[in-house]
Coordinates of C-alpha atoms in Angstrom, one line a residue:
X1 CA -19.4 -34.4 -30.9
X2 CA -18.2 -37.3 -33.2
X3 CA -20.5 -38.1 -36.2
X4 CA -22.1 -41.3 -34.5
X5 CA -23.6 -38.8 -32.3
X6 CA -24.7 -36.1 -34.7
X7 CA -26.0 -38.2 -37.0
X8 CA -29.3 -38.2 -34.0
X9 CA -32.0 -36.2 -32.4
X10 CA -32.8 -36.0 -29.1
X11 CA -36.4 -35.8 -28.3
X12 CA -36.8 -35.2 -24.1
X13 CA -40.2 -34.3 -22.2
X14 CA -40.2 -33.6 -18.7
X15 CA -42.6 -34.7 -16.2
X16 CA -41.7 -32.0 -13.1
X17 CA -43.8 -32.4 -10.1
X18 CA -44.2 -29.1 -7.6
X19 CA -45.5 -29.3 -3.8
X20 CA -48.3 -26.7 -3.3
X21 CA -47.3 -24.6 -0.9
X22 CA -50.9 -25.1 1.6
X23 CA -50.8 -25.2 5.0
X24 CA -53.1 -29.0 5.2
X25 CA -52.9 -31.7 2.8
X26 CA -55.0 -32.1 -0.3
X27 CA -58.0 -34.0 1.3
X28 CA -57.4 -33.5 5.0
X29 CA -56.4 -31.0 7.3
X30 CA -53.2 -32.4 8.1
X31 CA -50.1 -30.6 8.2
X32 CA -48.3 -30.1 5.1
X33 CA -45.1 -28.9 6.4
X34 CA -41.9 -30.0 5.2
X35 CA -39.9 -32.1 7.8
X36 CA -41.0 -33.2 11.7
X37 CA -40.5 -36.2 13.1
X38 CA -41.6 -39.2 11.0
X39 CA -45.1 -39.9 11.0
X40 CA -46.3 -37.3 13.2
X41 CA -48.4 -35.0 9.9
X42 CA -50.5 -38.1 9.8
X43 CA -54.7 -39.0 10.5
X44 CA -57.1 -42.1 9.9
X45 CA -57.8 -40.1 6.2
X46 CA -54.1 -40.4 5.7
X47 CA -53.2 -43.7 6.9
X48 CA -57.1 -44.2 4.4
X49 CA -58.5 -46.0 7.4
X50 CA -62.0 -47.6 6.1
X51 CA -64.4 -45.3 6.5
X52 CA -62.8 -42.0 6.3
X53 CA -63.8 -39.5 3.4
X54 CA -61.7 -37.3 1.8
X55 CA -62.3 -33.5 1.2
X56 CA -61.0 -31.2 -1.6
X57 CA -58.7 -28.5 -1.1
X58 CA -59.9 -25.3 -2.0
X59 CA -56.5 -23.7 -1.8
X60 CA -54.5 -26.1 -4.2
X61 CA -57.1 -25.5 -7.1
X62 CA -56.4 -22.0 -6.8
X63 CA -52.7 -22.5 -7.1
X64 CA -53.3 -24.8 -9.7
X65 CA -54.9 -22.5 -11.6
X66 CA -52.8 -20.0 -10.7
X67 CA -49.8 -21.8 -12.2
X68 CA -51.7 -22.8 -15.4
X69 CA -52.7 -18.9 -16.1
X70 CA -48.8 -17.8 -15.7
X71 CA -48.2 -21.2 -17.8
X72 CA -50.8 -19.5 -21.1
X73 CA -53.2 -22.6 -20.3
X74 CA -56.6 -24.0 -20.9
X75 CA -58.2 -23.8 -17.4
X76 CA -60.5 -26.8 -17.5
X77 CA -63.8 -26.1 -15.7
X78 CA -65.2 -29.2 -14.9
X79 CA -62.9 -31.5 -12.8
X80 CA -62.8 -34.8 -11.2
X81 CA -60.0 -37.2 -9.9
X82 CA -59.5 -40.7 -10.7
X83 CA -57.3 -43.3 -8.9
X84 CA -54.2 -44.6 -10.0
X85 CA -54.2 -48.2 -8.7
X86 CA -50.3 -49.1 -8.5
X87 CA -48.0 -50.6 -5.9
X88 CA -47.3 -47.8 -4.0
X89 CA -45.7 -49.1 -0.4
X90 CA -45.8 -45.3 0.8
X91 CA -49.4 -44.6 0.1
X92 CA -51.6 -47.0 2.7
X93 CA -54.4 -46.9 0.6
X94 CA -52.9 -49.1 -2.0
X95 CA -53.7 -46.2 -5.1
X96 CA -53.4 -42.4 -5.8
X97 CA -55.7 -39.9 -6.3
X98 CA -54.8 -37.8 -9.2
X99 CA -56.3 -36.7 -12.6
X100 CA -56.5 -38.6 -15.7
X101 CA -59.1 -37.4 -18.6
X102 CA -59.4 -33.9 -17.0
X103 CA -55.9 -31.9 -15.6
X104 CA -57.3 -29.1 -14.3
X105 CA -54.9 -27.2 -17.0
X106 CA -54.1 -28.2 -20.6
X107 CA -51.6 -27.1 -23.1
X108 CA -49.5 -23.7 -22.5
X109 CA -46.0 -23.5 -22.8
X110 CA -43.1 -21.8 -20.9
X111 CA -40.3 -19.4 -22.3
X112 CA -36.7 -20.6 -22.2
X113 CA -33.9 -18.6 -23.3
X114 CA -30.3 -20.5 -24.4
X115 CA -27.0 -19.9 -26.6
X116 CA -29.6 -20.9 -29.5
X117 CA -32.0 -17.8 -29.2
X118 CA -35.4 -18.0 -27.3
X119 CA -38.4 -20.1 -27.9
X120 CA -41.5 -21.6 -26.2
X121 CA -41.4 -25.1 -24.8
X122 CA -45.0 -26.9 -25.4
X123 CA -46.7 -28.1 -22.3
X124 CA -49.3 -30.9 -22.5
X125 CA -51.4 -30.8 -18.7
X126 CA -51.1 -29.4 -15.3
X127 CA -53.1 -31.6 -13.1
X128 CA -53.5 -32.0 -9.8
X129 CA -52.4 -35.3 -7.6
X130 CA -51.7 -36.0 -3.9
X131 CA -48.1 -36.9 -3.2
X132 CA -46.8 -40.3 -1.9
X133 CA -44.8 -41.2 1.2
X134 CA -40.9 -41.5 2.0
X135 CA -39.1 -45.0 2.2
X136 CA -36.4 -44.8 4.3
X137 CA -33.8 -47.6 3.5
X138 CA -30.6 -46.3 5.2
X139 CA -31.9 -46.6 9.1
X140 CA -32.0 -50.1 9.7
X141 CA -29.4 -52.9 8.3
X142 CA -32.4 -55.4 7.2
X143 CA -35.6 -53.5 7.2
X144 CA -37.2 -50.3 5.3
X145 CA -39.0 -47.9 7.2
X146 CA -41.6 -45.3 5.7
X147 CA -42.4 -41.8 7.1
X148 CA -46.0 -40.9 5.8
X149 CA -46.2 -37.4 6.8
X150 CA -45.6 -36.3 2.9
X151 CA -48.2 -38.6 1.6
X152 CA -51.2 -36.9 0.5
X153 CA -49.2 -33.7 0.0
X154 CA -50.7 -31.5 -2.7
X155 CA -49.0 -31.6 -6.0
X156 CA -49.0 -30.2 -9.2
X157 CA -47.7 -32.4 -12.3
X158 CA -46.3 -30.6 -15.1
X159 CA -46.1 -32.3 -18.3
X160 CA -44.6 -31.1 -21.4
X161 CA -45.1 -32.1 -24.6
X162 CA -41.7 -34.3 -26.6
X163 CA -40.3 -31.0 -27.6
X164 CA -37.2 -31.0 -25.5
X165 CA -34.3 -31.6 -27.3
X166 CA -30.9 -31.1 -25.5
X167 CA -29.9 -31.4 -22.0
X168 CA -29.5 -27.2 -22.7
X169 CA -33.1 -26.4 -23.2
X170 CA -34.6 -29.2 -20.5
X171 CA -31.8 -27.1 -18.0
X172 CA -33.2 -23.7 -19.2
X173 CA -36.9 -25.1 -18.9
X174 CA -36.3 -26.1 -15.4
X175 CA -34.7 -23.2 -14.1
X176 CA -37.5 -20.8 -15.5
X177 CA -40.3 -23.6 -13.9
X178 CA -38.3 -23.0 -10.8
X179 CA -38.2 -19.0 -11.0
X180 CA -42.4 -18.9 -12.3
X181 CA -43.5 -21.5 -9.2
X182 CA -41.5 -19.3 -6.7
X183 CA -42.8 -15.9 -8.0
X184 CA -46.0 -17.5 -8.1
X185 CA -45.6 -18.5 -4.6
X186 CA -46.9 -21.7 -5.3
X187 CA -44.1 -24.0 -4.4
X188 CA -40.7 -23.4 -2.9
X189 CA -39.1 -24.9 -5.9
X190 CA -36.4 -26.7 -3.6
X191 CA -35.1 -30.1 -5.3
X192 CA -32.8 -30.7 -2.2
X193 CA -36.0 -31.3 -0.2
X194 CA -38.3 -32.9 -2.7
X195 CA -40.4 -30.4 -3.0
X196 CA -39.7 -29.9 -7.1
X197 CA -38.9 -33.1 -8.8
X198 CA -38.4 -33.8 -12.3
X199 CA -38.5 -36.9 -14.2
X200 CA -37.5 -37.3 -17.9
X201 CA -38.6 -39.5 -21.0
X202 CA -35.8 -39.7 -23.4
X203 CA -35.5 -41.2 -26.6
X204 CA -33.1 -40.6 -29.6
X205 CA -34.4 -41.1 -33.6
X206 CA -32.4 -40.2 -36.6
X207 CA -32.5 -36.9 -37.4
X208 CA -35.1 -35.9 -40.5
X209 CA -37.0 -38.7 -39.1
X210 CA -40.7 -38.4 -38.0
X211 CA -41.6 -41.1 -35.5
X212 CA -40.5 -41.2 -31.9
X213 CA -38.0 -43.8 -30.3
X214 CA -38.1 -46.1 -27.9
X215 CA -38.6 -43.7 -24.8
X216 CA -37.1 -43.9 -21.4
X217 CA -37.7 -42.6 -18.5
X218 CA -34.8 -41.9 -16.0
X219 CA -35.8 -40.9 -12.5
X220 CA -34.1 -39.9 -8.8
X221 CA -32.7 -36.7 -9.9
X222 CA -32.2 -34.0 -7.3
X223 CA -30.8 -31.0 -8.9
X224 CA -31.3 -29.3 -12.2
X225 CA -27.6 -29.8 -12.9
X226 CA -28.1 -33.6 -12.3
X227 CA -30.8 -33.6 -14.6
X228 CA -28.5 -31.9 -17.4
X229 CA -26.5 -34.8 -16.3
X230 CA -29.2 -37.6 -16.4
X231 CA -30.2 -36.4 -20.3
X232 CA -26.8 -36.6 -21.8
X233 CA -25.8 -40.0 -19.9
X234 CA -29.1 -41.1 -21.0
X235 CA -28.3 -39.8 -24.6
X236 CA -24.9 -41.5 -25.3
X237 CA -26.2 -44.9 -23.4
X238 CA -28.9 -44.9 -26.0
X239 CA -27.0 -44.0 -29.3
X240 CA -24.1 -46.5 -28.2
X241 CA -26.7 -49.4 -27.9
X242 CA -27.9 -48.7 -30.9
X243 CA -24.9 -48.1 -33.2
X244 CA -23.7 -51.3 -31.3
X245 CA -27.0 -53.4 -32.5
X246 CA -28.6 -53.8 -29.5
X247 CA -32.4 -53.4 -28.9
X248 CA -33.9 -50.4 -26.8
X249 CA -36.4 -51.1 -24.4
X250 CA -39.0 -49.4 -22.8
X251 CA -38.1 -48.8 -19.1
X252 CA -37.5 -46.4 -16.1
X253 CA -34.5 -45.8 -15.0
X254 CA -33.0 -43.9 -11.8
X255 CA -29.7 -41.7 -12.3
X256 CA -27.1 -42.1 -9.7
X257 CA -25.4 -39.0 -9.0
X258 CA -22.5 -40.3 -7.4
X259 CA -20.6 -41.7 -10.9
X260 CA -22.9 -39.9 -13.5
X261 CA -25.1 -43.5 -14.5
X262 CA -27.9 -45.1 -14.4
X263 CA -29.4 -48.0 -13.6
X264 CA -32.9 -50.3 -14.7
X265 CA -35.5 -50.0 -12.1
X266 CA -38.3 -52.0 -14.2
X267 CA -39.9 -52.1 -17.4
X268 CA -42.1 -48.6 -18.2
X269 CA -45.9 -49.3 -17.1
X270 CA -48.8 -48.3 -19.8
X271 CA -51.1 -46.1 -18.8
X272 CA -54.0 -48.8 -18.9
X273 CA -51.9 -50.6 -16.2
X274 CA -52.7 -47.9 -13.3
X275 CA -56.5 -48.7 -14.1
X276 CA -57.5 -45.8 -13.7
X277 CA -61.4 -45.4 -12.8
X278 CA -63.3 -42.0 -10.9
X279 CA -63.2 -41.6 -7.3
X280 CA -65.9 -42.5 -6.0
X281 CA -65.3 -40.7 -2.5
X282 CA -65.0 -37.4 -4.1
X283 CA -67.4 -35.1 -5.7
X284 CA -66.6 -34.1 -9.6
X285 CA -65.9 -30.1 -8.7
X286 CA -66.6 -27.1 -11.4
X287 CA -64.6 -23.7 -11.5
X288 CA -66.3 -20.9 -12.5
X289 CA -65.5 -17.7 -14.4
X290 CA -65.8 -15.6 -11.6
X291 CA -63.2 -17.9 -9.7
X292 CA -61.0 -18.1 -12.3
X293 CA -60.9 -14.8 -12.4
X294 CA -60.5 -14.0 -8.7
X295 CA -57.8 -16.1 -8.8
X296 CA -55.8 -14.7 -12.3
X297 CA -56.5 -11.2 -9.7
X298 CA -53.7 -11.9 -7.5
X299 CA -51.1 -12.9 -10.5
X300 CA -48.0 -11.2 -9.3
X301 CA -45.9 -9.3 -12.3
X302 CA -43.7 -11.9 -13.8
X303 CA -40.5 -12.1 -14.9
X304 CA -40.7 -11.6 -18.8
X305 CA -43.0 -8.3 -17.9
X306 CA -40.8 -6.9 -15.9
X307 CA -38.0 -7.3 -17.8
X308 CA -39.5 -5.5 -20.6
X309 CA -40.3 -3.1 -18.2
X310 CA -36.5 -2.4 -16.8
X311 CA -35.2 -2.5 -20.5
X312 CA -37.8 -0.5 -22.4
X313 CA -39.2 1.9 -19.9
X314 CA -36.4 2.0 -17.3
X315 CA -33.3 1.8 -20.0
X316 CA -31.8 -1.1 -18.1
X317 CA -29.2 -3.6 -19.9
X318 CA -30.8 -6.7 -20.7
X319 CA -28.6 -8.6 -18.8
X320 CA -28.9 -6.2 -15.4
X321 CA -32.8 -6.6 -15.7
X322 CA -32.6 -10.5 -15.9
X323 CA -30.5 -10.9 -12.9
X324 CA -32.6 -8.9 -11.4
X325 CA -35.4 -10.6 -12.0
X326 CA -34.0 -13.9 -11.6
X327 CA -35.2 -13.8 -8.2
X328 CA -38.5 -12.8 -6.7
X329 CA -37.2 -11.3 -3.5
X330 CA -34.5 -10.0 -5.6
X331 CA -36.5 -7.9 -8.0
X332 CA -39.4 -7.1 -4.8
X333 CA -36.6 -5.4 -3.4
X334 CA -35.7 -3.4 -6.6
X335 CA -38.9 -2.5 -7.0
X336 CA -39.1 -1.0 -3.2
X337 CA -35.9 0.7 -4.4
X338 CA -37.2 2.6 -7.5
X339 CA -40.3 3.3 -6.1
X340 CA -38.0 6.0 -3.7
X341 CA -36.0 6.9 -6.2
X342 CA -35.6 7.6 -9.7
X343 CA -32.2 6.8 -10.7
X344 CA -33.1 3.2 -12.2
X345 CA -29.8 2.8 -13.5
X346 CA -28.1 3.9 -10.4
X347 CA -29.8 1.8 -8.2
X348 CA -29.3 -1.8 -10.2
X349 CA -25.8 -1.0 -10.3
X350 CA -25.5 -0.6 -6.6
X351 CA -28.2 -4.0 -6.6
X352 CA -25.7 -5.9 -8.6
X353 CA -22.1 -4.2 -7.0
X354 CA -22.0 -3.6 -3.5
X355 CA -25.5 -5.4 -2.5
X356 CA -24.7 -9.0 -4.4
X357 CA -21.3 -8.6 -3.1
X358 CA -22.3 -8.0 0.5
X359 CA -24.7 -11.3 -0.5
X360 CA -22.3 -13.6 -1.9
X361 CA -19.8 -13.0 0.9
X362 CA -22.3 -13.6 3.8
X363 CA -24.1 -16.7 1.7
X364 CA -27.2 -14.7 2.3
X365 CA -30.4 -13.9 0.5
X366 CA -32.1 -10.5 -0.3
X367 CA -34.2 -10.8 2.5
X368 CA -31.4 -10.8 5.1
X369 CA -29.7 -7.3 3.7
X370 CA -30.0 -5.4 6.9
X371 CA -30.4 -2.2 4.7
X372 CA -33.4 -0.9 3.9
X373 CA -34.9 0.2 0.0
X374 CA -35.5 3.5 1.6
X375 CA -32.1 3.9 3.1
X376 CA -30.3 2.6 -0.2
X377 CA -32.0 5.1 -1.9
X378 CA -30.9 8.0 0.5
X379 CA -27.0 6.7 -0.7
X380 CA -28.0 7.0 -4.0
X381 CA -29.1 10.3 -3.7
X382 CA -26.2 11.2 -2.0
X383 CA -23.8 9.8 -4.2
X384 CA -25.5 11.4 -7.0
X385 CA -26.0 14.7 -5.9
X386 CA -22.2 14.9 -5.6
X387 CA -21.7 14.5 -2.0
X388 CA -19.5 11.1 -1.8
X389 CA -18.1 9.6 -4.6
X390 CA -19.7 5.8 -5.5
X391 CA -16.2 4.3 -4.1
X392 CA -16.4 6.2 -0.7
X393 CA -20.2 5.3 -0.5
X394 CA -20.1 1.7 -1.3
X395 CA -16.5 1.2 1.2
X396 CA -17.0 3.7 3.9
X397 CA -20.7 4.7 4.5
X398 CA -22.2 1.3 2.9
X399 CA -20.4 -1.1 5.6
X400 CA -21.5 1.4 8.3
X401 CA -25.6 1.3 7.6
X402 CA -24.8 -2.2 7.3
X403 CA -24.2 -1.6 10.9
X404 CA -26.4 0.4 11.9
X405 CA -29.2 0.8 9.5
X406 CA -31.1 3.3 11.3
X407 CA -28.1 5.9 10.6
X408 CA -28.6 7.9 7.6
X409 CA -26.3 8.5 5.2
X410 CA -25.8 11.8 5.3
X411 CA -25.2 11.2 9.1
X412 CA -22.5 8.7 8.6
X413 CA -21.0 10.6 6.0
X414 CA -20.6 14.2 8.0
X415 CA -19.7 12.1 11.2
X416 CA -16.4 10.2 9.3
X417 CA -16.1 13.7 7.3
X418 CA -16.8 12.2 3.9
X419 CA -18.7 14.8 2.3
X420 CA -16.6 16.1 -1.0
X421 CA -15.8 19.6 -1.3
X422 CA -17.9 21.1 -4.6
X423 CA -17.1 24.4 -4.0
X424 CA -14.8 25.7 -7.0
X425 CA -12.9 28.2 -5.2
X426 CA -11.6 25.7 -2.7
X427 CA -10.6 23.0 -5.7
X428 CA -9.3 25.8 -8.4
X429 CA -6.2 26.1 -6.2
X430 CA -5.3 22.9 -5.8
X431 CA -5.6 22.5 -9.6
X432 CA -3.1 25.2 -10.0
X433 CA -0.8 23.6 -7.7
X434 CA -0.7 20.3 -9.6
X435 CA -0.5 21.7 -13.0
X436 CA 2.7 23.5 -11.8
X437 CA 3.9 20.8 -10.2
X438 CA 4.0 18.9 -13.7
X439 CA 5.0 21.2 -16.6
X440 CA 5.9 18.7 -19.1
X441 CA 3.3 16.5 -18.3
X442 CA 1.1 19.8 -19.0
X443 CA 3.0 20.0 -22.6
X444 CA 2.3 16.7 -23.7
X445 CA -1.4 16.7 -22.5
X446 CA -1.6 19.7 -24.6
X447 CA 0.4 17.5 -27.3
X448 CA -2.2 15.1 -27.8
X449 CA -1.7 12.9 -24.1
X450 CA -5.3 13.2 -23.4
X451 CA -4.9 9.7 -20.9
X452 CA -2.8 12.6 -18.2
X453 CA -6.2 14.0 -17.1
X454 CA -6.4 10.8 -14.7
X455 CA -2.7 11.6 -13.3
X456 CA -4.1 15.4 -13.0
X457 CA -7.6 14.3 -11.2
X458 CA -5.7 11.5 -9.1
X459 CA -2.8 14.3 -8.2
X460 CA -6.2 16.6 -7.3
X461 CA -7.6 13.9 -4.9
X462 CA -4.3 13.4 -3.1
X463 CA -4.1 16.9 -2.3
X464 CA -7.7 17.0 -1.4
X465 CA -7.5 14.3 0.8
X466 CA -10.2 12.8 -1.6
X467 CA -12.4 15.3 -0.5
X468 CA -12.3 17.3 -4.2
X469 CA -15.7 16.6 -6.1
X470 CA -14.6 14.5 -9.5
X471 CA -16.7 15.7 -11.4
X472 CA -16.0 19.1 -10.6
X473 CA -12.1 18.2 -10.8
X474 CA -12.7 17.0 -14.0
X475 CA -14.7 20.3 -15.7
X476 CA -11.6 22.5 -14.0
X477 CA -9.1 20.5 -15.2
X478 CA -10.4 21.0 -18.6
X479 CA -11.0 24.4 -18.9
X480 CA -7.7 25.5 -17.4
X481 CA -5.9 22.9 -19.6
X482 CA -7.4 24.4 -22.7
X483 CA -5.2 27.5 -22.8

């Protein structure tokens, strides 16, 4: 970076909103599934025909809540919503309901982890709003068309406080948002479909100054990568305008992926602009202890626990226990595995070798290994207990439960006459056979060439026809080479 660039700070805060993962809409009973044809997840409440009433949720105040307890938040107990009176041409009623004075969640923070060390990214709120519609300007030469079957889609809106400041730590605080809403089961965290979207106010100040810059907010990014993106085109626009003695202004923006830029879509609104008053069509609602704390019941283990729970009780790596857990079907399935067997250790190599491999190759998920925990486990055993070597089980018997996962191992392995021989008396002559087939190497093992064992123990499984036990070949090998 040249020294027009360090001599600034960048101060980011993210604005990520998360589709609640409900089966009916926030204040109807329509469908809240992604996709179908346009404007078929529709009703008089959506289209806010006069006369129709909305009705709460039950379900996306317990997400909400859900998300603010994994988030370390205030839950706030007595709610309302407020409309947000803008020009929205995808919402027929003209306004949104959402919260204003009173998110249903307020402060927290989230955990992030970069090259820089670890620290705790400051939310503001979590509150609660329905979602807006979908213009479609791409199907018709002179006309936009709108599909309203998202509008009134529960969301969550996740503010964080200005304490953002590289493209590095917003990437990082995305990604874990992602992971928490999908363990959570709250949202399917998928910014290819809309469902998690993330806007971001940017400004730039000298650094060792205290007050904030001009801030703006760059929008229509659909990928946490294009939002790395966004932040450092965003970043360099602003610091060039400035060294070059132009004047920032307060605006939103929209990021266009295609050439890495952005563009003005309008001057940034104040809040006072939305006029925001109470809805009068809905009831102010009040949580309670007790359903606070029915809902922080069915909190799932999280990621950071169970880390510490693979590293400090289990002995796993750091960095095996985080890609583990960097998926929630990912670790679900390792903990399936342990809870058959335990060879911890074992069993996240195999999860991160021959499983992600199988994975990657097949571009499939967890979910679609055709293998069971149980049945990984009897490999493991297996393997362990001396019977196949790992490299026989993960390319021989592995591919064939792959197969045919109601086989079992040991099955497979007797059937293609895998098992290794551990018996002594049928590996000591062998031994003998290849130590007098290499006298000098013998000699200069004896020298000091302790690297020959692997030529002995590879010469052993040649004979054997890799039927020898290793481990056994090894302890021979080393007792009748000490003489």
């Amino acid at each position: 970076m040249s020294d027009i660039y360090s001599k600034y700070e960048t101060v980011i805060g993210l604005e990520v909103h998360a589709q609640l993962l409900t089966e009916s809409k926030l204040f109807c009973s329509d469908s809240a599934a992604f996709g179908g044809a346009p404007n078929t997840h529709i009703s008089p409440i959506t289209m806010g025909h006069p006369g129709t009433l909305p009705r709460m949720n039950r379900k996306a105040a317990e997400y909400a809540i859900k998300l603010g307890l994994a988030c370390h938040c205030e839950i706030e107990k007595d709610n309302y919503f407020a409309r947000k009176n803008y020009f929205y041409p995808d919402l027929p009623k003209g306004y949104q309901v959402s919260q204003h004075t009173a998110p249903i969640c307020k402060g927290g923070y989230i955990s992030i982890i970069t090259d820089a060390g670890s620290r705790n990214v400051q939310l503001n709120r979590i509150h609660l709003e329905e979602d807006a519609g979908k213009l479609l300007h791409d199907q018709d030469p002179h006309n936009s068309y709108v599909d309203l079957n998202r509008a009134g889609v529960p969301l969550v809106e996740i503010v964080t406080e200005p304490d953002i400041h590289s493209s590095e730590e917003a990437y990082a605080y995305l990604t874990e948002m992602r992971r928490l809403v999908r363990y959570l089961g709250v949202c399917d965290g998928n910014m290819e479909e809309g469902s998690m979207r993330c806007d971001a106010n940017i400004s730039v100040r000298l650094k060792g100054s205290t007050p904030l810059g001009t801030k703006v907010e760059v929008k229509n990014m659909n990928s946490i990568r294009n939002v790395k993106r966004a932040i450092d085109n965003e970043v360099k626009r602003q610091i060039d305008l400035i060294e070059a003695g132009g004047t920032l202004v307060q605006e939103t923006r929209s990021f266009d992926a295609s050439n890495g830029s952005s563009f003005s879509l309008r001057s940034k609104e104040e809040a006072n602009d939305y006029r925001y008053f109470p809805e009068p069509d809905l009831a102010p609602f009040k949580l309670t202890d007790e359903f606070i704390d029915s809902v922080r019941a069915t909190l799932p283990a999280l990621p950071e626990e169970l880390i510490r729970k693979y590293t400090a009780d289990f002995g796993l790596p750091e960095y095996d226990a985080r890609v583990i857990c960097d998926d929630k079907s990912t670790a679900d399935y390792y903990e399936s595995l342990i809870a058959v067997t335990s060879q911890y250790k074992a069993a996240a190599n195999w999860m991160l070798g021959p499983v992600k491999s199988w994975l990657n190759e097949h571009s499939a998920e967890i979910g679609h290994f055709p293998v069971t925990p149980q049945a990984l486990a009897a490999l493991i055993t297996l393997t362990d207990a001396g019977k196949v070597s790992f490299s026989t089980a993960s390319s021989r018997i592995l591919p064939e439960m792959i197969q045919a996962p109601a086989d079992h191992p040991m099955d497979i392995a007797t059937r293609l006459n895998l098992l290794q021989d551990n018996n002594a008396d049928n590996i000591s002559p062998i031994i003998d056979e290849v130590l007098a087939k290499y006298p000098d190497k013998v000699a200069a093992f004896k020298g000091g060439k302790k690297g020959l064992m692997s030529l002995f123990v590879g010469e052993v499984m040649k004979l054997s026809k890799g039927k020898a036990d290793p481990r056994l070949t090894n302890e021979l090998l080393a007792e009748k080479l000490k003489g």
